[in-house]
Amino acid sequence: MRRDHMRFLEHQRDATVHGGIRGARHSLKGCIDCHASARTGSVAQAPTDFCVSCHSLRGGEDRLLRLPQHASGPGPGGGGEVSRRAVLGAAAAALAGVALAPGIRLIEVARAATVPTVPAVQPGRPPARGPTPRCAGVC
Amino acid sequence: VRWGLLIDTTRCAEGCTACVDACNAENGLGTPSRPTDARWIRKVEIRELRTGRQASVPVMCQHCAEPPCVDVCPTGASFKRADGIVLVDRHSCIGCRYCMMACPYKARSFVHEPLHDQKPDVPRGKGCVESCTLCVHRIDRGEKLTACAEACSAAGHGAILFGDLNDPGSEISRRVREVRSRQLRADLNLDPGVRYEGL
């Protein structure tokens, strides 16, 4: 469970969103109702809370931890921001034809796009009037 | 099962925003302050130029049987559930807003700003398109009433009727069978699940 919970949650997520299955076995709220700490009433507020106790070791931003269900704990109430960065990054990578996994590749793509494509001006000669500079093909 | 709404525009009161407020409260939308804030229901005031007849119409996602937003979505995030509810899968939505362009009812909103104080039942996200879900979390719990219909009844108008259009015994099916109602932009052949009476 500890190793594969993200696959499990993703499967349940799709079952909930697309199939409308929201029973106790598929409810993220249900997971959190049990796992929330008695002290903070949350799974992600204090460093010792259920999700953060492992995820702080991984050092990465987990977009699931920003879901309102995590922040509010059991019962109705407020919550945090759902970060879209991870999803957007993956989607942008897919569109740009880059491997889905690391964010580093994405930054490389972005850098490549900023490399100037204007032809260098030769000293002593009038500036070349070549074709209009275009972008590196990302737009 | 095909969930739908029947809206009686003769009962919908001008200036009343009970359904809009209930929707905002139910889904944690807050009170919209900027023009770009999410609105899942809009009250549209219409007036016939020749006769001056006025009507007030709540317009939300019409939950089309042939939804153009689903047709154009490049990632498959816009989808129609088996029970006819058109939703956005926020995990797949990349925020391209193509569906907003495709929707003839302008029913969708884009979330521009970071969100706070969300409802656990309605997780939302900056960078996603969203629209009326027909209170899908309530339906999946087994409730047979959307927040807007509940608020409209509580306000004493009873202009919004929610139910299963495919069940011949349901109240909405009976009303649709007996009373003349129409779909908005029926010429587009999208077969919306929201019907309007008295337009």
PDB file of C-alpha atoms in Angstrom, chain A residues 51-119:
ATOM      1  CA  CYS A  51       0.757  12.224   4.422  1.00  0.00           C
ATOM      2  CA  VAL A  52       3.480  14.716   5.293  1.00  0.00           C
ATOM      3  CA  SER A  53       5.333  12.248   7.498  1.00  0.00           C
ATOM      4  CA  CYS A  54       6.482  10.441   4.327  1.00  0.00           C
ATOM      5  CA  HIS A  55       6.151  13.145   1.724  1.00  0.00           C
ATOM      6  CA  SER A  56       8.391  15.627   3.507  1.00  0.00           C
ATOM      7  CA  LEU A  57      11.180  13.051   3.137  1.00  0.00           C
ATOM      8  CA  ARG A  58      10.622  12.904  -0.599  1.00  0.00           C
ATOM      9  CA  GLY A  59      11.187  16.644  -0.773  1.00  0.00           C
ATOM     10  CA  GLY A  60       8.867  17.202  -3.719  1.00  0.00           C
ATOM     11  CA  GLU A  61       5.721  19.185  -3.955  1.00  0.00           C
ATOM     12  CA  ASP A  62       2.808  16.807  -3.968  1.00  0.00           C
ATOM     13  CA  ARG A  63      -0.177  18.310  -5.643  1.00  0.00           C
ATOM     14  CA  LEU A  64      -2.462  15.878  -3.858  1.00  0.00           C
ATOM     15  CA  LEU A  65      -1.419  17.408  -0.574  1.00  0.00           C
ATOM     16  CA  ARG A  66      -2.948  20.667  -1.676  1.00  0.00           C
ATOM     17  CA  LEU A  67      -6.341  19.195  -2.354  1.00  0.00           C
ATOM     18  CA  PRO A  68      -9.102  20.670  -0.226  1.00  0.00           C
ATOM     19  CA  GLN A  69      -9.805  17.259   1.250  1.00  0.00           C
ATOM     20  CA  HIS A  70      -6.311  17.142   2.686  1.00  0.00           C
ATOM     21  CA  ALA A  71      -6.303  20.604   4.110  1.00  0.00           C
ATOM     22  CA  SER A  72      -9.698  20.525   5.688  1.00  0.00           C
ATOM     23  CA  GLY A  73      -9.553  17.120   7.277  1.00  0.00           C
ATOM     24  CA  PRO A  74     -12.748  15.321   8.141  1.00  0.00           C
ATOM     25  CA  GLY A  75     -16.064  16.954   7.576  1.00  0.00           C
ATOM     26  CA  PRO A  76     -16.974  20.001   5.513  1.00  0.00           C
ATOM     27  CA  GLY A  77     -14.779  23.039   5.687  1.00  0.00           C
ATOM     28  CA  GLY A  78     -12.145  25.169   4.004  1.00  0.00           C
ATOM     29  CA  GLY A  79      -9.080  24.017   2.165  1.00  0.00           C
ATOM     30  CA  GLY A  80      -6.032  24.975   0.214  1.00  0.00           C
ATOM     31  CA  GLU A  81      -5.204  25.582  -3.385  1.00  0.00           C
ATOM     32  CA  VAL A  82      -5.116  22.732  -5.845  1.00  0.00           C
ATOM     33  CA  SER A  83      -1.821  23.164  -7.598  1.00  0.00           C
ATOM     34  CA  ARG A  84      -2.078  22.685 -11.328  1.00  0.00           C
ATOM     35  CA  ARG A  85       1.598  23.046 -12.005  1.00  0.00           C
ATOM     36  CA  ALA A  86       2.386  19.349 -12.026  1.00  0.00           C
ATOM     37  CA  VAL A  87      -0.478  18.534 -14.368  1.00  0.00           C
ATOM     38  CA  LEU A  88       0.216  21.484 -16.628  1.00  0.00           C
ATOM     39  CA  GLY A  89       3.875  20.579 -16.766  1.00  0.00           C
ATOM     40  CA  ALA A  90       3.100  17.017 -17.795  1.00  0.00           C
ATOM     41  CA  ALA A  91       0.604  18.184 -20.394  1.00  0.00           C
ATOM     42  CA  ALA A  92       3.004  20.758 -21.812  1.00  0.00           C
ATOM     43  CA  ALA A  93       5.672  18.076 -22.007  1.00  0.00           C
ATOM     44  CA  ALA A  94       3.290  15.763 -23.821  1.00  0.00           C
ATOM     45  CA  LEU A  95       2.451  18.514 -26.298  1.00  0.00           C
ATOM     46  CA  ALA A  96       6.094  19.378 -26.846  1.00  0.00           C
ATOM     47  CA  GLY A  97       6.885  15.716 -27.468  1.00  0.00           C
ATOM     48  CA  VAL A  98       9.158  15.379 -24.453  1.00  0.00           C
ATOM     49  CA  ALA A  99       9.287  12.464 -22.047  1.00  0.00           C
ATOM     50  CA  LEU A 100       6.649  12.856 -19.383  1.00  0.00           C
ATOM     51  CA  ALA A 101       8.708  12.382 -16.279  1.00  0.00           C
ATOM     52  CA  PRO A 102      11.224  15.086 -15.271  1.00  0.00           C
ATOM     53  CA  GLY A 103      10.597  18.812 -15.080  1.00  0.00           C
ATOM     54  CA  ILE A 104      14.205  19.486 -16.050  1.00  0.00           C
ATOM     55  CA  ARG A 105      13.579  18.591 -19.681  1.00  0.00           C
ATOM     56  CA  LEU A 106      10.821  21.139 -19.792  1.00  0.00           C
ATOM     57  CA  ILE A 107      13.172  23.900 -18.679  1.00  0.00           C
ATOM     58  CA  GLU A 108      15.599  22.864 -21.402  1.00  0.00           C
ATOM     59  CA  VAL A 109      12.863  23.207 -23.976  1.00  0.00           C
ATOM     60  CA  ALA A 110      12.051  26.633 -22.642  1.00  0.00           C
ATOM     61  CA  ARG A 111      15.717  27.672 -22.819  1.00  0.00           C
ATOM     62  CA  ALA A 112      16.069  26.387 -26.356  1.00  0.00           C
ATOM     63  CA  ALA A 113      13.164  28.565 -27.335  1.00  0.00           C
ATOM     64  CA  THR A 114      14.967  31.690 -26.163  1.00  0.00           C
ATOM     65  CA  VAL A 115      18.136  31.106 -28.227  1.00  0.00           C
ATOM     66  CA  PRO A 116      18.328  34.027 -30.673  1.00  0.00           C
ATOM     67  CA  THR A 117      17.737  33.054 -34.272  1.00  0.00           C
ATOM     68  CA  VAL A 118      18.593  36.453 -35.772  1.00  0.00           C
ATOM     69  CA  PRO A 119      21.609  36.103 -38.079  1.00  0.00           C
TER      70      PRO A 119
END
